[in-house]
CSV table of C-alpha atoms and ligand atoms in Angstrom, one decimal:
chain,number,residue,atom,x,y,z
A,1,MET,CA,1.6,-47.3,67.8
A,2,LYS,CA,1.7,-50.4,65.6
A,3,ASN,CA,5.1,-52.0,64.8
A,4,ILE,CA,6.2,-50.8,61.5
A,5,VAL,CA,6.9,-53.6,59.1
A,6,GLN,CA,9.1,-52.5,56.2
A,7,GLN,CA,8.0,-54.5,53.3
A,8,GLU,CA,9.5,-55.1,49.8
A,9,THR,CA,10.1,-51.9,48.0
A,10,ILE,CA,7.4,-50.5,45.8
A,11,VAL,CA,7.7,-47.8,43.2
A,12,ALA,CA,5.3,-45.8,41.1
A,13,ILE,CA,4.9,-42.5,39.3
A,14,ALA,CA,3.2,-40.3,41.8
A,15,SER,CA,2.5,-37.3,39.6
A,16,ALA,CA,-0.1,-37.0,36.8
A,17,VAL,CA,1.3,-38.2,33.5
A,18,VAL,CA,0.1,-35.8,30.8
A,19,PRO,CA,2.4,-35.1,27.8
A,20,ASN,CA,3.7,-31.5,27.6
A,21,GLN,CA,1.8,-30.5,30.7
A,22,GLY,CA,3.6,-31.2,33.9
A,23,SER,CA,6.8,-29.3,34.6
A,24,ILE,CA,7.7,-31.7,37.4
A,25,GLY,CA,7.3,-35.4,37.6
A,26,ILE,CA,7.6,-37.5,40.8
A,27,VAL,CA,8.7,-41.1,41.1
A,28,ARG,CA,8.1,-42.4,44.6
A,29,LEU,CA,9.7,-45.4,46.3
A,30,SER,CA,8.7,-47.0,49.6
A,31,GLY,CA,10.1,-50.0,51.5
A,32,VAL,CA,13.1,-51.6,52.9
A,33,THR,CA,15.5,-51.0,50.0
A,34,ALA,CA,14.3,-47.6,48.9
A,35,LEU,CA,17.4,-45.9,50.1
A,36,GLU,CA,19.8,-48.6,48.7
A,37,ILE,CA,18.1,-48.3,45.2
A,38,THR,CA,18.3,-44.5,45.3
A,39,GLN,CA,22.0,-44.6,46.2
A,40,LYS,CA,22.6,-46.9,43.2
A,41,ILE,CA,21.0,-44.6,40.6
A,42,PHE,CA,21.5,-41.1,42.0
A,43,ILE,CA,24.7,-39.1,41.8
A,44,PRO,CA,24.3,-36.3,44.4
A,45,GLN,CA,26.2,-33.1,44.2
A,46,GLY,CA,28.7,-32.9,47.1
A,47,LYS,CA,28.8,-35.4,49.9
A,48,PRO,CA,25.4,-35.6,51.5
A,49,SER,CA,24.8,-37.3,54.8
A,50,TRP,CA,21.7,-39.2,53.5
A,51,LYS,CA,19.9,-38.2,56.7
A,52,SER,CA,16.1,-38.1,56.7
A,53,HIS,CA,14.1,-35.0,55.7
A,54,GLN,CA,16.6,-33.5,53.4
A,55,ILE,CA,16.4,-32.5,49.7
A,56,LEU,CA,19.4,-33.6,47.7
A,57,TYR,CA,20.3,-32.2,44.3
A,58,GLY,CA,22.0,-34.3,41.6
A,59,TYR,CA,21.6,-36.6,38.5
A,60,ILE,CA,19.9,-39.9,37.9
A,61,GLN,CA,22.4,-42.1,36.2
A,62,HIS,CA,22.2,-45.7,34.9
A,63,PRO,CA,24.6,-47.7,37.1
A,64,ASP,CA,25.8,-49.9,34.3
A,65,THR,CA,25.9,-47.7,31.2
A,66,GLN,CA,26.6,-44.5,33.2
A,67,GLN,CA,24.1,-42.7,31.0
A,68,ILE,CA,22.6,-39.6,32.6
A,69,ILE,CA,18.8,-39.8,32.6
A,70,ASP,CA,17.7,-36.5,34.3
A,71,GLU,CA,18.6,-33.7,36.6
A,72,VAL,CA,16.6,-34.2,39.8
A,73,LEU,CA,15.8,-33.4,43.4
A,74,VAL,CA,15.6,-36.3,45.8
A,75,LEU,CA,13.5,-36.0,49.0
A,76,LEU,CA,14.4,-38.4,51.8
A,77,MET,CA,11.7,-39.3,54.3
A,78,LEU,CA,13.0,-42.2,56.3
A,79,SER,CA,11.0,-44.5,58.6
A,80,PRO,CA,9.0,-43.7,60.6
A,81,ARG,CA,8.5,-40.1,59.5
A,82,SER,CA,7.0,-40.8,56.1
A,83,TYR,CA,3.6,-41.3,54.4
A,84,THR,CA,3.9,-45.1,54.7
A,85,ARG,CA,6.0,-45.0,57.8
A,86,GLU,CA,8.6,-47.0,55.8
A,87,ASP,CA,11.6,-45.4,54.1
A,88,VAL,CA,10.0,-43.2,51.4
A,89,ILE,CA,12.0,-41.5,48.7
A,90,GLU,CA,10.6,-39.1,46.1
A,91,ILE,CA,12.6,-38.4,43.0
A,92,HIS,CA,11.5,-35.1,41.5
A,93,CYS,CA,12.5,-35.0,37.9
A,94,HIS,CA,11.4,-33.0,34.8
A,95,GLY,CA,7.8,-33.6,34.0
A,96,GLY,CA,6.6,-35.3,30.8
A,97,ILE,CA,6.4,-38.9,30.1
A,98,ILE,CA,10.0,-39.9,29.2
A,99,PRO,CA,12.1,-38.9,32.3
A,100,VAL,CA,9.5,-40.3,34.8
A,101,GLN,CA,9.2,-43.5,32.9
A,102,GLN,CA,12.9,-44.0,32.5
A,103,ILE,CA,13.5,-43.4,36.2
A,104,LEU,CA,10.6,-45.7,37.1
A,105,GLU,CA,12.1,-48.5,34.9
A,106,LEU,CA,15.5,-48.0,36.4
A,107,CYS,CA,14.0,-48.4,39.9
A,108,LEU,CA,12.4,-51.6,38.7
A,109,GLU,CA,15.7,-52.9,37.3
A,110,CYS,CA,17.3,-52.2,40.6
A,111,GLY,CA,14.9,-54.4,42.5
A,112,ALA,CA,11.8,-52.4,43.3
A,113,ARG,CA,8.3,-53.7,42.3
A,114,LEU,CA,5.6,-51.7,40.6
A,115,ALA,CA,3.1,-50.6,43.3
A,116,ASN,CA,-0.5,-51.8,43.1
A,117,ALA,CA,-3.3,-49.2,43.1
A,118,GLY,CA,-3.4,-47.5,46.5
A,119,GLU,CA,-0.6,-49.5,47.9
A,120,PHE,CA,1.3,-46.6,49.4
A,121,THR,CA,-1.9,-45.6,51.3
A,122,LEU,CA,-2.6,-49.2,52.2
A,123,ARG,CA,0.9,-49.4,53.9
A,124,ALA,CA,0.2,-46.1,55.7
A,125,PHE,CA,-3.0,-47.8,57.0
A,126,LEU,CA,-1.4,-51.1,57.9
A,127,ASN,CA,1.4,-49.3,59.7
A,128,GLY,CA,-1.1,-47.3,61.7
A,129,ARG,CA,-0.4,-43.9,60.4
A,130,ILE,CA,-3.9,-43.3,59.2
A,131,ASP,CA,-7.3,-45.1,59.7
A,132,LEU,CA,-9.5,-46.3,57.0
A,133,THR,CA,-11.7,-43.2,56.8
A,134,GLN,CA,-8.6,-41.1,56.3
A,135,ALA,CA,-7.3,-43.4,53.6
A,136,GLU,CA,-10.7,-43.1,51.8
A,137,SER,CA,-10.5,-39.3,52.2
A,138,ILE,CA,-7.2,-39.2,50.5
A,139,SER,CA,-8.6,-41.0,47.5
A,140,GLU,CA,-11.6,-38.6,47.5
A,141,ILE,CA,-9.3,-35.5,47.6
A,142,VAL,CA,-7.6,-36.8,44.5
A,143,GLY,CA,-10.9,-37.5,42.7
A,144,ALA,CA,-12.8,-34.4,43.9
A,145,LYS,CA,-14.7,-32.6,41.2
A,146,SER,CA,-15.5,-29.4,43.2
A,147,PRO,CA,-13.9,-27.4,46.0
A,148,GLN,CA,-16.7,-28.5,48.3
A,149,ALA,CA,-16.1,-32.2,47.6
A,150,SER,CA,-12.4,-31.6,48.3
A,151,HIS,CA,-13.3,-29.7,51.5
A,152,VAL,CA,-15.4,-32.5,53.0
A,153,ALA,CA,-12.8,-35.1,52.0
A,154,LEU,CA,-10.1,-33.0,53.8
A,155,SER,CA,-12.3,-33.0,56.9
A,156,GLY,CA,-12.4,-36.8,56.7
A,157,LEU,CA,-8.6,-36.8,56.4
A,158,ARG,CA,-8.4,-34.6,59.5
A,159,GLY,CA,-10.3,-37.3,61.4
A,160,LYS,CA,-13.7,-35.5,61.7
A,161,LEU,CA,-15.5,-38.7,60.8
A,162,ALA,CA,-13.2,-41.1,62.6
A,163,GLN,CA,-13.4,-39.3,65.9
A,164,PRO,CA,-17.2,-39.6,66.6
A,165,ILE,CA,-17.1,-43.2,65.4
A,166,ARG,CA,-14.3,-44.1,67.8
A,167,GLU,CA,-16.1,-42.4,70.7
A,168,MET,CA,-19.3,-44.3,70.0
A,169,ARG,CA,-17.5,-47.6,69.6
A,170,SER,CA,-15.7,-47.0,72.9
A,171,SER,CA,-18.9,-46.2,74.7
A,172,LEU,CA,-20.5,-49.4,73.3
A,173,LEU,CA,-17.5,-51.4,74.3
A,174,ASP,CA,-17.9,-50.1,77.9
A,175,ILE,CA,-21.6,-51.1,77.9
A,176,LEU,CA,-20.6,-54.6,76.5
A,177,ALA,CA,-18.0,-55.0,79.3
A,178,GLU,CA,-20.6,-54.1,81.9
A,179,VAL,CA,-23.1,-56.5,80.5
A,180,GLU,CA,-20.7,-59.4,80.0
A,181,ALA,CA,-19.4,-58.9,83.6
A,182,ARG,CA,-23.0,-59.4,84.8
A,183,ILE,CA,-23.3,-62.6,82.8
A,184,ASP,CA,-20.1,-64.0,84.2
A,185,PHE,CA,-20.1,-62.7,87.8
A,186,GLU,CA,-23.6,-61.7,88.5
A,187,ASP,CA,-23.5,-62.3,92.3
A,188,ASP,CA,-20.3,-60.3,92.9
A,189,LEU,CA,-21.4,-57.1,91.2
A,190,PRO,CA,-24.0,-54.4,91.8
A,191,PRO,CA,-26.9,-54.5,89.4
A,192,LEU,CA,-26.6,-52.9,85.9
A,193,ASP,CA,-27.4,-49.2,85.7
A,194,GLU,CA,-30.0,-49.7,83.0
A,195,ALA,CA,-31.1,-46.1,82.9
A,196,GLN,CA,-27.5,-45.0,82.2
A,197,ILE,CA,-27.2,-47.7,79.5
A,198,ARG,CA,-30.4,-46.6,77.9
A,199,GLU,CA,-29.2,-43.0,77.8
A,200,ASP,CA,-25.8,-44.0,76.4
A,201,LEU,CA,-27.4,-46.1,73.7
A,202,GLU,CA,-29.7,-43.2,72.8
A,203,VAL,CA,-26.8,-40.8,72.4
A,204,SER,CA,-25.0,-43.3,70.1
A,205,LEU,CA,-28.1,-44.0,68.1
A,206,SER,CA,-28.8,-40.3,67.4
A,207,GLN,CA,-25.2,-39.7,66.5
A,208,VAL,CA,-25.3,-42.6,64.0
A,209,LYS,CA,-28.5,-41.2,62.5
A,210,HIS,CA,-27.0,-37.7,62.3
A,211,ILE,CA,-23.9,-38.9,60.5
A,212,LEU,CA,-26.0,-41.1,58.2
A,213,ALA,CA,-27.8,-38.0,57.1
A,214,THR,CA,-24.6,-36.8,55.3
A,215,LYS,CA,-24.8,-39.7,52.8
A,216,ASP,CA,-27.0,-37.9,50.3
A,217,GLN,CA,-24.8,-34.8,50.4
A,218,GLY,CA,-21.8,-37.1,49.9
A,219,GLU,CA,-23.3,-38.7,46.9
A,220,LEU,CA,-24.2,-35.4,45.3
A,221,LEU,CA,-20.7,-34.0,46.0
A,222,ARG,CA,-18.9,-37.1,44.7
A,223,SER,CA,-21.0,-38.1,41.7
A,224,GLY,CA,-22.9,-35.0,40.9
A,225,VAL,CA,-25.9,-35.0,38.7
A,226,LYS,CA,-26.6,-35.3,35.0
A,227,VAL,CA,-28.8,-32.7,33.4
A,228,ALA,CA,-30.0,-32.9,29.8
A,229,ILE,CA,-31.0,-29.8,27.8
A,230,VAL,CA,-33.8,-31.0,25.6
A,231,GLY,CA,-36.0,-29.3,23.0
A,232,ARG,CA,-36.7,-29.0,19.3
A,233,PRO,CA,-34.0,-27.2,17.1
A,234,ASN,CA,-33.6,-23.5,17.4
A,235,VAL,CA,-35.3,-22.9,20.7
A,236,GLY,CA,-31.9,-21.8,22.1
A,237,LYS,CA,-30.4,-24.9,23.8
A,238,SER,CA,-26.8,-24.3,22.8
A,239,SER,CA,-27.1,-20.6,23.5
A,240,LEU,CA,-28.4,-21.5,27.0
A,241,LEU,CA,-25.5,-23.8,27.7
A,242,ASN,CA,-23.0,-21.2,26.4
A,243,ALA,CA,-24.5,-18.6,28.7
A,244,TRP,CA,-24.5,-21.0,31.6
A,245,SER,CA,-20.9,-22.1,31.0
A,246,LYS,CA,-19.7,-18.5,30.9
A,247,THR,CA,-21.2,-17.5,34.3
A,248,ASP,CA,-18.5,-17.0,36.9
A,249,ARG,CA,-20.3,-19.5,39.2
A,250,ALA,CA,-19.5,-22.3,36.7
A,251,ILE,CA,-16.3,-24.1,36.1
A,252,VAL,CA,-16.4,-25.6,32.6
A,253,THR,CA,-14.5,-28.3,30.8
A,254,ASP,CA,-15.6,-28.9,27.3
A,255,LEU,CA,-15.8,-32.5,26.3
A,256,PRO,CA,-15.6,-33.4,22.6
A,257,GLY,CA,-18.8,-33.7,20.6
A,258,THR,CA,-20.5,-32.2,17.6
A,259,THR,CA,-23.5,-30.0,17.3
A,260,ARG,CA,-25.5,-33.0,16.0
A,261,ASP,CA,-24.3,-35.2,18.7
A,262,VAL,CA,-24.5,-34.8,22.5
A,263,VAL,CA,-22.1,-32.1,23.8
A,264,GLU,CA,-21.2,-32.5,27.4
A,265,SER,CA,-20.0,-29.8,29.8
A,266,GLN,CA,-18.9,-30.2,33.3
A,267,LEU,CA,-20.1,-27.4,35.5
A,268,VAL,CA,-20.0,-26.9,39.3
A,269,VAL,CA,-23.1,-25.2,40.9
A,270,GLN,CA,-23.1,-24.6,44.6
A,271,GLY,CA,-20.4,-27.2,45.0
A,272,ILE,CA,-22.3,-29.9,43.1
A,273,PRO,CA,-20.7,-31.2,39.9
A,274,ILE,CA,-23.2,-31.0,37.1
A,275,GLN,CA,-22.7,-32.8,33.8
A,276,VAL,CA,-24.8,-31.0,31.2
A,277,LEU,CA,-25.8,-32.9,28.1
A,278,ASP,CA,-26.8,-30.6,25.2
A,279,THR,CA,-28.8,-32.9,23.0
A,280,ALA,CA,-29.6,-32.5,19.3
A,281,GLY,CA,-33.3,-31.9,18.8
A,282,ILE,CA,-35.4,-34.9,19.5
A,283,ARG,CA,-37.6,-35.4,16.4
A,284,GLU,CA,-38.3,-37.9,13.7
A,285,THR,CA,-35.7,-37.6,11.0
A,286,GLU,CA,-34.6,-39.3,7.7
A,287,ASP,CA,-31.1,-37.8,7.8
A,288,THR,CA,-28.7,-40.6,8.8
A,289,VAL,CA,-26.2,-38.4,10.6
A,290,GLU,CA,-28.9,-36.7,12.5
A,291,LYS,CA,-30.6,-40.0,13.3
A,292,ILE,CA,-27.5,-41.0,15.2
A,293,GLY,CA,-27.7,-37.6,17.1
A,294,VAL,CA,-31.4,-38.2,17.8
A,295,ALA,CA,-30.7,-41.7,19.1
A,296,ARG,CA,-28.0,-40.4,21.3
A,297,SER,CA,-30.2,-37.6,22.6
A,298,LEU,CA,-32.8,-40.1,23.6
A,299,GLN,CA,-30.1,-42.1,25.4
A,300,ALA,CA,-28.8,-39.0,27.1
A,301,VAL,CA,-32.3,-38.2,28.2
A,302,SER,CA,-32.7,-41.7,29.7
A,303,GLN,CA,-29.4,-41.3,31.6
A,304,ALA,CA,-30.2,-37.8,33.0
A,305,ASP,CA,-31.3,-37.1,36.5
A,306,LEU,CA,-33.0,-33.9,35.4
A,307,ILE,CA,-34.2,-32.6,32.1
A,308,LEU,CA,-34.3,-28.9,31.1
A,309,PHE,CA,-37.1,-29.0,28.6
A,310,THR,CA,-36.6,-25.8,26.5
A,311,ILE,CA,-39.2,-24.1,24.4
A,312,ASP,CA,-39.2,-20.8,22.5
A,313,ALA,CA,-41.4,-18.0,24.1
A,314,SER,CA,-41.7,-16.2,20.7
A,315,VAL,CA,-43.2,-19.3,19.1
A,316,GLY,CA,-45.1,-20.7,22.0
A,317,TRP,CA,-46.0,-24.4,22.7
A,318,THR,CA,-45.9,-26.1,19.3
A,319,LEU,CA,-47.0,-29.5,18.2
A,320,GLU,CA,-43.4,-30.6,18.0
A,321,ASP,CA,-42.9,-29.5,21.7
A,322,GLU,CA,-46.0,-31.5,22.6
A,323,GLU,CA,-44.5,-34.5,20.8
A,324,ILE,CA,-41.2,-34.2,22.7
A,325,TYR,CA,-43.0,-33.6,26.0
A,326,ARG,CA,-45.0,-36.8,25.5
A,327,GLN,CA,-41.7,-38.7,25.5
A,328,ILE,CA,-40.2,-37.1,28.6
A,329,LYS,CA,-43.2,-36.1,30.7
A,330,ASP,CA,-42.7,-38.8,33.3
A,331,LEU,CA,-39.1,-37.7,34.0
A,332,ASN,CA,-37.9,-35.1,36.5
A,333,LEU,CA,-38.1,-31.9,34.4
A,334,ILE,CA,-37.9,-28.1,34.5
A,335,LEU,CA,-39.6,-26.2,31.7
A,336,VAL,CA,-37.3,-23.5,30.4
A,337,ILE,CA,-39.1,-20.8,28.5
A,338,ASN,CA,-36.4,-19.2,26.5
A,339,LYS,CA,-36.1,-16.0,24.3
A,340,THR,CA,-38.2,-14.0,26.8
A,341,ASP,CA,-36.4,-10.9,25.6
A,342,ILE,CA,-38.6,-11.0,22.5
A,343,ALA,CA,-41.8,-12.5,23.9
A,344,PRO,CA,-43.1,-12.6,27.5
A,345,SER,CA,-43.2,-16.1,29.1
A,346,GLU,CA,-46.7,-15.3,30.5
A,347,GLY,CA,-48.2,-15.6,27.1
A,348,VAL,CA,-47.0,-19.2,26.6
A,349,LYS,CA,-49.5,-22.0,27.2
A,350,TYR,CA,-48.1,-25.3,28.5
A,351,PRO,CA,-49.6,-28.4,30.3
A,352,ASP,CA,-50.9,-27.6,33.8
A,353,GLU,CA,-49.1,-30.5,35.4
A,354,ILE,CA,-45.7,-28.8,34.8
A,355,ASN,CA,-44.9,-27.0,38.0
A,356,GLN,CA,-41.2,-26.0,37.6
A,357,ILE,CA,-40.9,-23.2,35.1
A,358,VAL,CA,-38.0,-20.8,34.5
A,359,PRO,CA,-38.1,-18.0,32.0
A,360,THR,CA,-34.7,-17.3,30.4
A,361,ALA,CA,-33.1,-15.3,27.6
A,362,GLY,CA,-30.0,-17.4,27.0
A,363,ALA,CA,-28.6,-15.2,24.3
A,364,LEU,CA,-28.6,-12.3,26.8
A,365,ASN,CA,-27.4,-14.3,29.8
A,366,GLN,CA,-30.7,-13.7,31.5
A,367,GLY,CA,-32.3,-16.2,33.9
A,368,ILE,CA,-29.3,-18.3,34.4
A,369,TYR,CA,-29.1,-17.8,38.2
A,370,ALA,CA,-32.8,-18.6,38.5
A,371,LEU,CA,-32.2,-21.7,36.5
A,372,GLU,CA,-29.4,-22.8,38.7
A,373,THR,CA,-31.5,-22.2,41.8
A,374,ALA,CA,-34.3,-24.3,40.4
A,375,ILE,CA,-31.9,-27.1,39.5
A,376,ILE,CA,-30.4,-27.2,43.0
A,377,ASP,CA,-33.8,-27.0,44.6
A,378,THR,CA,-35.1,-29.9,42.5
A,379,ILE,CA,-32.1,-32.2,43.1
A,380,LYS,CA,-31.9,-31.4,46.8
A,381,LYS,CA,-35.6,-32.0,47.3
A,382,GLY,CA,-36.1,-34.8,49.8
A,383,GLU,CA,-32.5,-34.8,50.8
A,384,THR,CA,-31.9,-34.8,54.5
A,385,THR,CA,-28.9,-32.7,55.5
A,386,ALA,CA,-26.7,-32.6,58.5
A,387,GLY,CA,-25.6,-29.1,57.9
A,388,ASP,CA,-23.5,-28.8,61.0
A,389,LEU,CA,-21.4,-31.8,60.1
A,390,ASP,CA,-18.4,-31.0,57.8
A,391,ILE,CA,-18.3,-34.5,56.5
A,392,ALA,CA,-20.0,-36.6,53.8
A,393,ILE,CA,-19.9,-40.3,54.2
A,394,ASN,CA,-19.5,-42.7,51.3
A,395,GLN,CA,-21.6,-45.8,50.5
A,396,ARG,CA,-19.3,-48.2,52.4
A,397,GLN,CA,-19.4,-46.1,55.5
A,398,ALA,CA,-23.2,-45.6,55.2
A,399,ALA,CA,-23.7,-49.4,54.8
A,400,ALA,CA,-21.8,-50.0,58.0
A,401,LEU,CA,-23.5,-47.2,59.9
A,402,THR,CA,-26.9,-48.6,58.8
A,403,ARG,CA,-25.9,-52.0,60.3
A,404,ALA,CA,-24.9,-50.2,63.5
A,405,LYS,CA,-28.2,-48.3,63.6
A,406,ILE,CA,-30.3,-51.5,63.2
A,407,ALA,CA,-28.2,-53.3,65.8
A,408,LEU,CA,-28.6,-50.4,68.3
A,409,ILE,CA,-32.4,-50.3,67.8
A,410,GLN,CA,-32.4,-54.0,68.4
A,411,VAL,CA,-30.5,-53.7,71.7
A,412,GLN,CA,-33.0,-51.1,72.8
A,413,GLU,CA,-35.9,-53.4,72.0
A,414,THR,CA,-34.1,-56.3,73.7
A,415,MET,CA,-33.8,-54.2,76.8
A,416,GLU,CA,-37.5,-53.1,76.6
A,417,ASN,CA,-38.6,-56.7,76.4
A,418,GLN,CA,-36.4,-57.6,79.3
A,419,LEU,CA,-34.7,-60.5,77.4
A,420,PRO,CA,-31.7,-62.2,78.9
A,421,LEU,CA,-28.3,-60.4,78.9
A,422,ASP,CA,-26.9,-62.8,76.3
A,423,PHE,CA,-29.2,-61.3,73.8
A,424,TRP,CA,-28.0,-57.7,74.5
A,425,THR,CA,-24.4,-58.7,73.8
A,426,ILE,CA,-25.2,-60.2,70.4
A,427,ASP,CA,-26.5,-56.9,68.9
A,428,LEU,CA,-24.0,-54.8,70.8
A,429,ARG,CA,-21.2,-56.8,69.2
A,430,ILE,CA,-22.8,-56.3,65.7
A,431,ALA,CA,-22.8,-52.5,66.3
A,432,ILE,CA,-19.3,-52.5,67.6
A,433,GLN,CA,-18.1,-54.6,64.7
A,434,ALA,CA,-19.8,-52.3,62.2
A,435,LEU,CA,-18.3,-49.1,63.7
A,436,GLY,CA,-14.9,-50.8,63.8
A,437,GLU,CA,-15.2,-51.6,60.1
A,438,ILE,CA,-15.6,-47.9,59.3
A,439,THR,CA,-12.3,-46.8,60.9
A,440,GLY,CA,-10.6,-50.1,60.0
A,441,GLU,CA,-10.2,-51.4,63.5
A,442,GLU,CA,-12.1,-54.5,62.5
A,443,VAL,CA,-11.8,-55.1,58.8
A,444,THR,CA,-11.2,-58.1,56.6
A,445,GLU,CA,-8.6,-58.4,53.8
A,446,SER,CA,-11.3,-58.6,51.1
A,447,VAL,CA,-12.8,-55.3,52.3
A,448,LEU,CA,-9.3,-53.7,52.2
A,449,ASP,CA,-8.7,-55.1,48.7
A,450,ARG,CA,-12.0,-53.6,47.5
A,451,ILE,CA,-11.3,-50.2,49.0
A,452,PHE,CA,-7.7,-49.8,47.8
A,453,SER,CA,-8.2,-51.2,44.3
A,454,ARG,CA,-10.3,-48.1,43.6
A,455,PHE,CA,-7.2,-45.9,44.2
A,456,CYS,CA,-4.9,-44.8,41.4
A,457,ILE,CA,-1.5,-46.3,41.1
A,458,GLY,CA,1.1,-44.2,42.9
A,459,LYS,CA,-1.3,-43.1,45.7
B,501,GDP,P1,-30.6,-24.9,19.6
B,501,GDP,O1,-30.8,-25.4,18.2
B,501,GDP,O2,-31.8,-25.2,20.4
B,501,GDP,O3,-29.3,-25.2,20.2
B,501,GDP,O4,-30.7,-23.3,19.4
B,501,GDP,P2,-29.5,-22.2,19.3
B,501,GDP,O5,-28.9,-22.0,20.7
B,501,GDP,O6,-28.6,-22.6,18.2
B,501,GDP,O7,-30.3,-20.9,19.0
B,501,GDP,C1,-31.0,-20.8,17.8
B,501,GDP,C2,-31.2,-19.3,17.4
B,501,GDP,O8,-31.9,-18.6,18.4
B,501,GDP,C3,-29.9,-18.6,17.3
B,501,GDP,O9,-30.0,-17.7,16.2
B,501,GDP,C4,-29.8,-17.8,18.6
B,501,GDP,O10,-29.1,-16.6,18.5
B,501,GDP,C5,-31.2,-17.5,18.9
B,501,GDP,N1,-31.4,-17.4,20.4
B,501,GDP,C6,-31.0,-18.3,21.3
B,501,GDP,N2,-31.4,-17.9,22.5
B,501,GDP,C7,-32.0,-16.7,22.4
B,501,GDP,C8,-32.6,-15.8,23.3
B,501,GDP,O11,-32.6,-15.9,24.5
B,501,GDP,N3,-33.2,-14.7,22.7
B,501,GDP,C9,-33.2,-14.4,21.4
B,501,GDP,N4,-33.7,-13.3,20.9
B,501,GDP,N5,-32.6,-15.3,20.5
B,501,GDP,C10,-32.0,-16.4,21.0
C-alpha cells in the first residue's frame, strides 16, 4: 500500500444542489485538519469519543457569532478507512441551497479550501485506494444516462477492466525481463524460449483486441444517439413521439421547446440513451416564427445520427415529401409510414433505394416496438461487440489499448524477422507503458489533470 499523504483540507458540496428538491444535503471535508475544522463548528449532543466510523448528531454553529446554522448528522471516516484514505468527514444537513452553502462557507472560513473538480477521487487515486480505471468509472456512474451505462461503469469500479490489463502488463514485464537478461548476460543463461514468448504475446494481443471491441458499445452507452423525426406538417410526428415516450420501455424527460421549434426528449432504448428531436416541418415558409423553426429543424437534421422520415399512409408520397427527401436522402434514415390504421402501408409508393421501412399508427401506439428495433439495428450495424465482457472502455483507454496493440504486433514482426533483442525491448516497453497508463501505474500529471478536470466538484 502507498504511504498516505494527508494534504491540506478540501471541502465541497457532495450532494446535488437543486432548489426545493433534495431533502438532505452533504458537505464533505477531506484532509489533515478535517476533524479540527468539524470540532470548531459542530456542537454534538452528549460527549462523543470522535472515534472513526461513527455518526454524531448535533448542530452546526458559527464559532464566533454562536449562530446556529442547521441541525445535522456528522459522519466520521478517519484515515485510512475513507474514500480518500485521508480523514474524511461528511456533514449531512437539510437539503436545499442555503444550509449547504452556509456550512460550506463556514468550513472555508475555518481554513479548508474549496475542492477542485474530482479532487476527492484524485486523492483516492494518489493514495492508492483506487486505480485510474476505477476513478473513471466513478465519474461514469455519476454521469450515467441509462441503467446499462451505470452497470458497465460499476463493473469498471469493481476492477473488471483493471484486472485483465494488470495481468497482461505483468506477463509483458516477465517477457521483457527475460529478453533484457539475455542482452546483459547472454553467456550465463539458457536460450530464450521463443515459442513460449510467441504464445504469451498472442494471448495478450487477442485479449487487447477483445477489450478494444467494447469501445463502440461504450460510446453508445455514454453518449447515446440523436434521432430526428422529420416530415411535413400533420403526418403525425408529434403523435409518434408522444406514443414512443409513453411506452414503458422508454424513460422520458421533456426538455423545453415549442411546437414550432425543436422539441427534445430523452429516451432509453435497450440501454442506449436516445435524444429525439421532433422538428417542425421542413418546408419553404414566409412566416418569420416558423422560419426560425424550419432553420432549427434543418440544423437538428444535420446533427442527428439517424432520421425518422415520416410520411402519411393515407395521403401517400407527395411532392412535398419528395422535396424533403431530396434534402435528407444522403443521411442515415428510416422511412416511417404513419397512419396505417386508416390506409395500408403497402399502397404507398416511395423511392426504391429506401430499404428501412417501418409502418406505424402513432395515434394508436402501433408499430413503436418495430420502430425501436429498427433504430437499434441501424445504429448497431457494423459495431463489433464483446458480449461476454461486462465493461465498456472509454476513448482514453481505447487510445492506450490501440497503442499497446500496435506495439505487440510490432514485437511479433520483430521476432519473425529475427531482429536483435534490443528491438524487441523497444516495442515491449511501449506496450507496457500503454497498459500502465490505463490503470494509472504509469501516468503523467497532465493526463491526470485532463481526466479529473472532467469530474464534478465534490466528487
Ligand atoms: P405533426 O404535425 O407531424 O407533428 O402531426 P401530429 O402528430 O400533430 O398529427 C397530425 C394529425 O394527425 C392529428 O390530428 C393526429 O391526431 C393525426 N394522427 C397522427 N398520427 C396518427 C395515426 O397514426 N393515425 C391516425 N388516424 N391519425 C393520426
